[in-house]
GROMACS .gro file of C-alpha atoms in nm:
model
  389
    1MET     CA    1  -1.003   0.385   1.911
    2ALA     CA    2  -1.245   0.541   1.669
    3SER     CA    3  -1.274   0.890   1.533
    4ASP     CA    4  -1.502   0.997   1.253
    5HIS     CA    5  -1.294   1.080   0.948
    6ARG     CA    6  -1.532   1.216   0.688
    7SER     CA    7  -1.487   1.177   0.314
    8ARG     CA    8  -1.330   1.494   0.179
    9GLN     CA    9  -1.451   1.565  -0.170
   10PRO     CA   10  -1.354   1.853  -0.397
   11GLY     CA   11  -1.701   1.904  -0.537
   12ASP     CA   12  -1.859   1.832  -0.872
   13ARG     CA   13  -1.625   1.900  -1.163
   14HIS     CA   14  -1.905   1.933  -1.420
   15GLY     CA   15  -1.915   2.283  -1.563
   16HIS     CA   16  -1.567   2.359  -1.432
   17GLN     CA   17  -1.273   2.344  -1.670
   18PHE     CA   18  -0.935   2.321  -1.504
   19GLN     CA   19  -0.666   2.479  -1.718
   20GLN     CA   20  -0.299   2.400  -1.683
   21ALA     CA   21  -0.022   2.523  -1.910
   22PRO     CA   22   0.158   2.249  -2.104
   23HIS     CA   23   0.473   2.122  -1.935
   24ALA     CA   24   0.417   2.274  -1.591
   25ARG     CA   25   0.718   2.400  -1.400
   26TRP     CA   26   0.861   2.169  -1.136
   27ARG     CA   27   1.165   2.270  -0.931
   28GLY     CA   28   1.229   2.550  -1.177
   29HIS     CA   29   1.217   2.337  -1.492
   30ARG     CA   30   0.956   2.268  -1.757
   31SER     CA   31   0.821   1.929  -1.661
   32THR     CA   32   0.534   1.701  -1.761
   33PRO     CA   33   0.319   1.566  -1.473
   34VAL     CA   34   0.295   1.189  -1.440
   35ALA     CA   35   0.022   1.038  -1.221
   36ILE     CA   36   0.050   0.674  -1.107
   37VAL     CA   37  -0.283   0.488  -1.114
   38THR     CA   38  -0.298   0.145  -0.945
   39ALA     CA   39  -0.574  -0.111  -0.894
   40ILE     CA   40  -0.635  -0.483  -0.858
   41ASP     CA   41  -0.920  -0.473  -1.111
   42PRO     CA   42  -0.866  -0.337  -1.463
   43ILE     CA   43  -1.226  -0.218  -1.504
   44PRO     CA   44  -1.222   0.075  -1.258
   45ARG     CA   45  -0.861   0.154  -1.351
   46ASP     CA   46  -0.944   0.179  -1.720
   47ALA     CA   47  -1.260   0.378  -1.647
   48LEU     CA   48  -1.061   0.629  -1.445
   49THR     CA   49  -0.782   0.670  -1.698
   50GLY     CA   50  -1.029   0.686  -1.986
   51GLY     CA   51  -1.227   0.960  -1.815
   52ALA     CA   52  -0.911   1.154  -1.736
   53LEU     CA   53  -0.799   1.139  -2.099
   54LEU     CA   54  -1.133   1.281  -2.210
   55ASP     CA   55  -1.115   1.556  -1.948
   56ARG     CA   56  -0.758   1.654  -2.023
   57PRO     CA   57  -0.678   1.712  -2.392
   58GLY     CA   58  -0.310   1.654  -2.447
   59ALA     CA   59  -0.290   1.374  -2.188
   60VAL     CA   60  -0.191   1.017  -2.268
   61ALA     CA   61  -0.191   0.694  -2.069
   62LEU     CA   62   0.111   0.467  -2.047
   63ARG     CA   63  -0.027   0.128  -1.951
   64TYR     CA   64   0.146  -0.202  -1.883
   65GLU     CA   65  -0.029  -0.538  -1.905
   66VAL     CA   66   0.102  -0.884  -1.821
   67ASP     CA   67   0.045  -1.195  -2.030
   68HIS     CA   68   0.007  -1.445  -1.748
   69GLU     CA   69   0.072  -1.745  -1.971
   70THR     CA   70   0.410  -1.621  -2.094
   71ALA     CA   71   0.489  -1.359  -1.824
   72ALA     CA   72   0.556  -1.118  -2.112
   73LEU     CA   73   0.487  -0.751  -2.060
   74HIS     CA   74   0.289  -0.542  -2.307
   75ARG     CA   75   0.317  -0.166  -2.322
   76LEU     CA   76   0.032   0.047  -2.453
   77VAL     CA   77   0.021   0.421  -2.508
   78LEU     CA   78  -0.331   0.558  -2.540
   79ASP     CA   79  -0.503   0.891  -2.585
   80ALA     CA   80  -0.873   0.978  -2.581
   81GLY     CA   81  -0.911   0.828  -2.929
   82GLY     CA   82  -0.764   0.488  -2.846
   83VAL     CA   83  -0.433   0.304  -2.875
   84ILE     CA   84  -0.144   0.508  -3.020
   85GLU     CA   85   0.119   0.238  -2.990
   86GLY     CA   86   0.156  -0.111  -2.851
   87GLU     CA   87   0.465  -0.321  -2.803
   88ARG     CA   88   0.580  -0.636  -2.628
   89VAL     CA   89   0.852  -0.569  -2.370
   90ASP     CA   90   1.103  -0.841  -2.287
   91LEU     CA   91   1.272  -0.798  -1.950
   92GLU     CA   92   1.568  -0.971  -1.795
   93HIS     CA   93   1.354  -1.031  -1.485
   94PRO     CA   94   0.975  -0.998  -1.453
   95CYS     CA   95   0.929  -0.750  -1.170
   96VAL     CA   96   0.768  -0.409  -1.137
   97SER     CA   97   1.091  -0.226  -1.056
   98CYS     CA   98   1.261  -0.381  -1.361
   99ALA     CA   99   0.974  -0.276  -1.586
  100MET     CA  100   0.987   0.080  -1.459
  101ARG     CA  101   1.365   0.108  -1.473
  102GLU     CA  102   1.425  -0.075  -1.802
  103ASP     CA  103   1.129   0.050  -2.002
  104ALA     CA  104   0.912   0.316  -1.837
  105VAL     CA  105   1.193   0.564  -1.770
  106ALA     CA  106   1.286   0.581  -2.139
  107VAL     CA  107   0.924   0.591  -2.256
  108LEU     CA  108   0.830   0.867  -2.009
  109GLY     CA  109   1.125   1.071  -2.134
  110ARG     CA  110   1.018   1.021  -2.494
  111LEU     CA  111   0.656   1.113  -2.425
  112ALA     CA  112   0.750   1.418  -2.217
  113ALA     CA  113   0.963   1.544  -2.506
  114ASP     CA  114   0.661   1.539  -2.739
  115PRO     CA  115   0.516   1.894  -2.749
  116ARG     CA  116   0.168   1.750  -2.815
  117ILE     CA  117   0.167   1.575  -2.476
  118ASP     CA  118   0.125   1.774  -2.155
  119ALA     CA  119   0.030   1.503  -1.903
  120ILE     CA  120   0.080   1.128  -1.856
  121LEU     CA  121  -0.121   0.870  -1.664
  122LEU     CA  122   0.104   0.577  -1.574
  123ALA     CA  123  -0.087   0.254  -1.513
  124PRO     CA  124   0.153  -0.021  -1.404
  125PRO     CA  125   0.044  -0.387  -1.413
  126ILE     CA  126  -0.261  -0.477  -1.207
  127SER     CA  127  -0.163  -0.552  -0.844
  128ALA     CA  128   0.155  -0.343  -0.867
  129ASP     CA  129   0.280  -0.182  -0.548
  130PRO     CA  130   0.286   0.197  -0.607
  131SER     CA  131   0.567   0.247  -0.356
  132VAL     CA  132   0.791   0.025  -0.573
  133VAL     CA  133   0.683   0.203  -0.892
  134ALA     CA  134   0.740   0.550  -0.748
  135GLY     CA  135   1.059   0.453  -0.567
  136THR     CA  136   1.210   0.330  -0.892
  137LEU     CA  137   1.107   0.639  -1.088
  138VAL     CA  138   1.183   0.918  -0.838
  139PRO     CA  139   1.557   0.943  -0.920
  140PHE     CA  140   1.481   1.000  -1.290
  141GLN     CA  141   1.250   1.300  -1.255
  142GLY     CA  142   1.331   1.615  -1.448
  143ARG     CA  143   1.172   1.645  -1.791
  144TRP     CA  144   0.875   1.476  -1.621
  145HIS     CA  145   0.777   1.450  -1.252
  146LEU     CA  146   0.547   1.235  -1.042
  147SER     CA  147   0.240   1.443  -0.962
  148ALA     CA  148   0.023   1.199  -0.762
  149ALA     CA  149  -0.049   0.835  -0.685
  150ALA     CA  150  -0.410   0.721  -0.706
  151ALA     CA  151  -0.562   0.390  -0.600
  152VAL     CA  152  -0.899   0.307  -0.754
  153LEU     CA  153  -1.127   0.032  -0.627
  154GLU     CA  154  -1.492  -0.071  -0.618
  155ALA     CA  155  -1.661  -0.036  -0.280
  156GLN     CA  156  -1.876  -0.349  -0.306
  157HIS     CA  157  -1.566  -0.564  -0.357
  158VAL     CA  158  -1.340  -0.402  -0.096
  159ILE     CA  159  -1.420  -0.636   0.191
  160ASP     CA  160  -1.370  -0.955  -0.011
  161ASP     CA  161  -1.061  -0.821  -0.186
  162LEU     CA  162  -0.895  -0.674   0.122
  163LEU     CA  163  -0.997  -0.925   0.389
  164GLY     CA  164  -1.046  -1.241   0.185
  165ASP     CA  165  -0.788  -1.520   0.173
  166MET     CA  166  -0.729  -1.542  -0.202
  167THR     CA  167  -0.378  -1.503  -0.336
  168LEU     CA  168  -0.284  -1.310  -0.647
  169ALA     CA  169  -0.202  -1.641  -0.815
  170GLU     CA  170  -0.549  -1.779  -0.741
  171ARG     CA  171  -0.708  -1.462  -0.879
  172GLY     CA  172  -0.491  -1.472  -1.192
  173LEU     CA  173  -0.319  -1.147  -1.097
  174GLN     CA  174   0.026  -1.287  -1.023
  175TRP     CA  175   0.303  -1.148  -1.240
  176ALA     CA  176   0.619  -1.329  -1.134
  177ALA     CA  177   0.607  -1.689  -1.015
  178GLU     CA  178   0.773  -1.594  -0.686
  179ASP     CA  179   0.503  -1.337  -0.605
  180GLU     CA  180   0.313  -1.508  -0.323
  181ARG     CA  181   0.119  -1.203  -0.202
  182SER     CA  182  -0.250  -1.221  -0.120
  183VAL     CA  183  -0.497  -0.997  -0.300
  184GLY     CA  184  -0.552  -0.816   0.030
  185GLU     CA  185  -0.183  -0.748   0.079
  186ALA     CA  186  -0.155  -0.598  -0.270
  187LEU     CA  187  -0.466  -0.383  -0.229
  188ALA     CA  188  -0.366  -0.264   0.117
  189ALA     CA  189  -0.031  -0.145  -0.019
  190GLN     CA  190  -0.209   0.054  -0.289
  191ILE     CA  191  -0.455   0.213  -0.046
  192GLU     CA  192  -0.198   0.300   0.219
  193TYR     CA  193   0.060   0.452  -0.015
  194SER     CA  194  -0.159   0.657  -0.248
  195ASP     CA  195  -0.234   1.020  -0.170
  196LEU     CA  196  -0.564   0.987  -0.358
  197VAL     CA  197  -0.804   0.696  -0.298
  198ILE     CA  198  -1.111   0.660  -0.520
  199VAL     CA  199  -1.372   0.416  -0.389
  200GLU     CA  200  -1.627   0.385  -0.666
  201GLY     CA  201  -1.980   0.292  -0.556
  202GLY     CA  202  -1.930   0.374  -0.190
  203GLU     CA  203  -2.267   0.542  -0.170
  204GLY     CA  204  -2.561   0.337  -0.289
  205ALA     CA  205  -2.420   0.009  -0.419
  206GLU     CA  206  -2.498  -0.306  -0.221
  207GLY     CA  207  -2.220  -0.358   0.031
  208GLY     CA  208  -2.060  -0.034  -0.079
  209ALA     CA  209  -2.115   0.155   0.244
  210ALA     CA  210  -1.947  -0.118   0.450
  211GLY     CA  211  -1.653  -0.126   0.209
  212LEU     CA  212  -1.618   0.250   0.224
  213GLU     CA  213  -1.623   0.237   0.603
  214LEU     CA  214  -1.339  -0.015   0.599
  215VAL     CA  215  -1.129   0.212   0.377
  216GLU     CA  216  -1.198   0.502   0.614
  217HIS     CA  217  -1.030   0.305   0.893
  218LEU     CA  218  -0.720   0.243   0.680
  219ARG     CA  219  -0.655   0.581   0.520
  220SER     CA  220  -0.478   0.861   0.699
  221PRO     CA  221  -0.629   1.211   0.739
  222GLU     CA  222  -0.398   1.358   0.474
  223GLN     CA  223  -0.510   1.110   0.209
  224LEU     CA  224  -0.795   1.240  -0.007
  225LEU     CA  225  -1.086   0.997  -0.036
  226LEU     CA  226  -1.337   1.026  -0.321
  227THR     CA  227  -1.651   0.815  -0.340
  228SER     CA  228  -1.686   0.850  -0.718
  229MET     CA  229  -1.446   0.903  -1.004
  230HIS     CA  230  -1.704   1.145  -1.149
  231VAL     CA  231  -1.591   1.412  -0.900
  232LEU     CA  232  -1.225   1.365  -0.985
  233GLU     CA  233  -1.080   1.690  -1.118
  234PRO     CA  234  -0.770   1.664  -1.341
  235ARG     CA  235  -0.573   1.890  -1.106
  236LEU     CA  236  -0.596   1.629  -0.829
  237LEU     CA  237  -0.402   1.384  -1.045
  238LEU     CA  238  -0.183   1.620  -1.242
  239GLY     CA  239  -0.161   1.952  -1.061
  240GLY     CA  240   0.078   1.874  -0.777
  241ALA     CA  241   0.389   1.681  -0.679
  242LEU     CA  242   0.384   1.337  -0.521
  243ASP     CA  243   0.508   1.330  -0.163
  244HIS     CA  244   0.696   1.000  -0.188
  245THR     CA  245   0.867   1.045   0.149
  246GLY     CA  246   0.536   1.110   0.326
  247ALA     CA  247   0.375   0.810   0.159
  248LEU     CA  248   0.661   0.584   0.266
  249ARG     CA  249   0.628   0.714   0.620
  250ARG     CA  250   0.261   0.606   0.623
  251ARG     CA  251   0.375   0.253   0.540
  252ASP     CA  252   0.672   0.250   0.779
  253VAL     CA  253   0.600   0.028   1.078
  254ARG     CA  254   0.798   0.269   1.298
  255HIS     CA  255   0.526   0.528   1.239
  256VAL     CA  256   0.215   0.310   1.224
  257GLN     CA  257  -0.100   0.490   1.336
  258ALA     CA  258  -0.456   0.390   1.420
  259TYR     CA  259  -0.684   0.621   1.225
  260GLY     CA  260  -1.019   0.476   1.326
  261GLY     CA  261  -1.338   0.579   1.151
  262PRO     CA  262  -1.715   0.527   1.146
  263THR     CA  263  -1.848   0.208   1.303
  264GLU     CA  264  -2.204   0.201   1.171
  265HIS     CA  265  -2.138  -0.114   0.967
  266GLY     CA  266  -1.937  -0.290   1.235
  267THR     CA  267  -1.582  -0.196   1.140
  268TRP     CA  268  -1.345  -0.178   1.436
  269THR     CA  269  -0.982  -0.086   1.489
  270LEU     CA  270  -0.762  -0.199   1.777
  271ASP     CA  271  -0.451  -0.002   1.871
  272LEU     CA  272  -0.238  -0.249   2.068
  273ALA     CA  273   0.079  -0.103   2.214
  274SER     CA  274   0.337  -0.190   2.477
  275ASP     CA  275   0.700  -0.126   2.568
  276ARG     CA  276   0.738  -0.498   2.630
  277PRO     CA  277   0.852  -0.749   2.365
  278PHE     CA  278   0.676  -1.064   2.252
  279HIS     CA  279   0.776  -1.389   2.418
  280PRO     CA  280   0.909  -1.592   2.119
  281GLU     CA  281   0.747  -1.922   2.217
  282ARG     CA  282   0.409  -1.776   2.308
  283PHE     CA  283   0.417  -1.563   1.994
  284LEU     CA  284   0.460  -1.871   1.776
  285GLU     CA  285   0.186  -2.051   1.969
  286ASP     CA  286  -0.063  -1.764   1.934
  287ILE     CA  287   0.029  -1.620   1.594
  288GLU     CA  288  -0.281  -1.770   1.434
  289LEU     CA  289  -0.507  -1.631   1.707
  290LEU     CA  290  -0.346  -1.293   1.654
  291GLY     CA  291  -0.363  -1.289   1.275
  292ALA     CA  292  -0.640  -1.522   1.152
  293GLY     CA  293  -0.969  -1.384   1.028
  294ARG     CA  294  -1.102  -1.107   0.809
  295MET     CA  295  -0.863  -0.838   0.928
  296ARG     CA  296  -0.596  -0.596   0.814
  297GLY     CA  297  -0.305  -0.566   1.055
  298ARG     CA  298   0.013  -0.363   1.047
  299GLY     CA  299   0.275  -0.284   1.304
  300ARG     CA  300   0.600  -0.366   1.474
  301PHE     CA  301   0.719  -0.592   1.752
  302TRP     CA  302   1.041  -0.711   1.906
  303VAL     CA  303   1.161  -1.015   2.093
  304PRO     CA  304   1.396  -1.016   2.394
  305ASP     CA  305   1.668  -1.223   2.228
  306ARG     CA  306   1.691  -0.959   1.948
  307PRO     CA  307   1.677  -0.625   2.131
  308GLY     CA  308   1.842  -0.443   1.844
  309THR     CA  309   1.586  -0.543   1.582
  310ILE     CA  310   1.250  -0.392   1.490
  311CYS     CA  311   1.030  -0.660   1.337
  312GLN     CA  312   0.737  -0.606   1.102
  313TRP     CA  313   0.386  -0.748   1.125
  314ASP     CA  314   0.190  -0.723   0.800
  315GLY     CA  315  -0.132  -0.916   0.762
  316ALA     CA  316  -0.444  -0.921   0.546
  317GLY     CA  317  -0.713  -1.184   0.498
  318GLY     CA  318  -0.561  -1.431   0.741
  319GLN     CA  319  -0.215  -1.423   0.582
  320VAL     CA  320   0.062  -1.269   0.790
  321SER     CA  321   0.414  -1.172   0.692
  322ILE     CA  322   0.678  -1.110   0.958
  323GLY     CA  323   1.040  -1.013   0.923
  324SER     CA  324   1.330  -0.801   1.048
  325VAL     CA  325   1.304  -0.457   0.891
  326HIS     CA  326   1.501  -0.201   1.096
  327GLU     CA  327   1.771  -0.165   1.357
  328SER     CA  328   1.644  -0.008   1.678
  329GLY     CA  329   1.952   0.200   1.754
  330ARG     CA  330   2.032   0.303   2.108
  331GLU     CA  331   1.674   0.286   2.234
  332LEU     CA  332   1.489  -0.038   2.296
  333PRO     CA  333   1.216  -0.090   2.036
  334THR     CA  334   0.847  -0.091   2.120
  335THR     CA  335   0.557  -0.313   2.019
  336ARG     CA  336   0.255  -0.170   1.839
  337LEU     CA  337   0.000  -0.348   1.621
  338VAL     CA  338  -0.295  -0.173   1.458
  339ILE     CA  339  -0.561  -0.427   1.363
  340THR     CA  340  -0.880  -0.345   1.171
  341GLY     CA  341  -1.159  -0.597   1.126
  342ILE     CA  342  -1.531  -0.638   1.064
  343ASP     CA  343  -1.628  -0.950   1.263
  344PRO     CA  344  -1.706  -0.869   1.629
  345GLU     CA  345  -1.590  -1.209   1.758
  346ASP     CA  346  -1.237  -1.143   1.632
  347LEU     CA  347  -1.185  -0.834   1.845
  348PRO     CA  348  -1.159  -0.993   2.194
  349ARG     CA  349  -0.961  -1.290   2.057
  350VAL     CA  350  -0.698  -1.062   1.902
  351ARG     CA  351  -0.674  -0.842   2.210
  352ASP     CA  352  -0.631  -1.143   2.441
  353ALA     CA  353  -0.374  -1.305   2.210
  354PHE     CA  354  -0.172  -0.983   2.203
  355ASP     CA  355  -0.164  -0.971   2.582
  356ARG     CA  356  -0.055  -1.335   2.607
  357CYS     CA  357   0.225  -1.285   2.356
  358LEU     CA  358   0.387  -1.007   2.560
  359LEU     CA  359   0.638  -1.080   2.832
  360THR     CA  360   0.460  -1.079   3.165
  361GLN     CA  361   0.541  -0.806   3.414
  362GLU     CA  362   0.753  -1.056   3.607
  363GLU     CA  363   0.943  -1.167   3.295
  364TRP     CA  364   0.997  -0.805   3.198
  365ALA     CA  365   1.122  -0.715   3.545
  366ALA     CA  366   1.393  -0.984   3.512
  367GLY     CA  367   1.547  -0.785   3.226
  368LEU     CA  368   1.708  -0.913   2.910
  369ALA     CA  369   1.998  -1.102   3.068
  370PRO     CA  370   1.807  -1.435   3.083
  371TRP     CA  371   1.771  -1.419   2.705
  372LEU     CA  372   2.140  -1.401   2.626
  373GLY     CA  373   2.225  -1.711   2.422
  374ALA     CA  374   1.864  -1.836   2.425
  375GLU     CA  375   1.752  -2.060   2.139
  376ASP     CA  376   1.650  -1.847   1.841
  377ARG     CA  377   1.305  -1.982   1.762
  378LEU     CA  378   1.217  -1.712   1.512
  379SER     CA  379   1.521  -1.746   1.287
  380PRO     CA  380   1.321  -1.918   1.007
  381TRP     CA  381   1.121  -1.596   0.970
  382LEU     CA  382   1.358  -1.326   1.094
  383GLY     CA  383   1.685  -1.467   0.966
  384GLU     CA  384   1.989  -1.549   1.173
  385ARG     CA  385   2.040  -1.302   1.456
  386ASP     CA  386   2.360  -1.111   1.524
  387ALA     CA  387   2.618  -1.351   1.671
  388ARG     CA  388   2.691  -1.093   1.944
  389VAL     CA  389   2.345  -1.141   2.100
   0.00000   0.00000   0.00000
């Protein structure tokens, strides 16, 4: 399943000055735009925010950094001239949502009340999930509002970062000790949530074209993709309103889509779908064949001894997370995995493993009655099932 989704660029901003009145109106109120900027590398993040501050007089950046030795959080407020203020933030619990709720909400309110400030770039800690950041902040909008979410990355590192097997802890990007995510899982979350994706060096840098092609397969048509931060106009970050609901829908396994993209550099996407559930035993036997390798996979599945549960498949760089995420309601759930990879030998292996994991036509024809009271082999990952099953 491949369709050519071209990069959509707004054109060169040089020579064009975008003007926006201070404290734009949002839902009928004077409100300061706040753009969320995420990354897994501080260099492109800082380059983007620094350039935006130069392009937008009156803008400031609110940046959070983690001291990995002490797990302490440091807050910086910067303008085009440098650091305005810096402070250590002590939290009851070191997590992104706590940082946003306990500190950022108050600071955003204070900055938005300053008549000298007409825009804010919020840079949460490196590796932060923008859906968590935005989800925590959305209820507090008013004097300020979320205008966009941008993910910035370097094209020549995309493949290793997204499809490699390193964890955040191994890369030195782990915040809390219990954060066991891979680098690929963190980056995928940033790419798939953000309405603006900037892939620096996608045209010309060694390995950049292949990295850009991979991102094309992962981003939806409504997400704007830029291949250089030099074409980023301030209005793209600060001139709108973040569609948090739409971004969450992109990440919801109930609405997973295969976007496809160019294949010149060998990127492929499989859209694997069936009404049938996975056979629990065969699924456990073949889970490595289904998820190992340099791939990004998302989707949903169900098992016949849990017909009321929609389960999530979330994998990157050979690490896979599964769990119960939704109730299916009156209708039986369906199974759909969208897998994107770059190594041709992985494609037939994944497709065959998917087919083996499904109930056979004969097993499916027997219905769900044989599964009543069956041993729950997936409880270590899915939790204890409903006692009524």
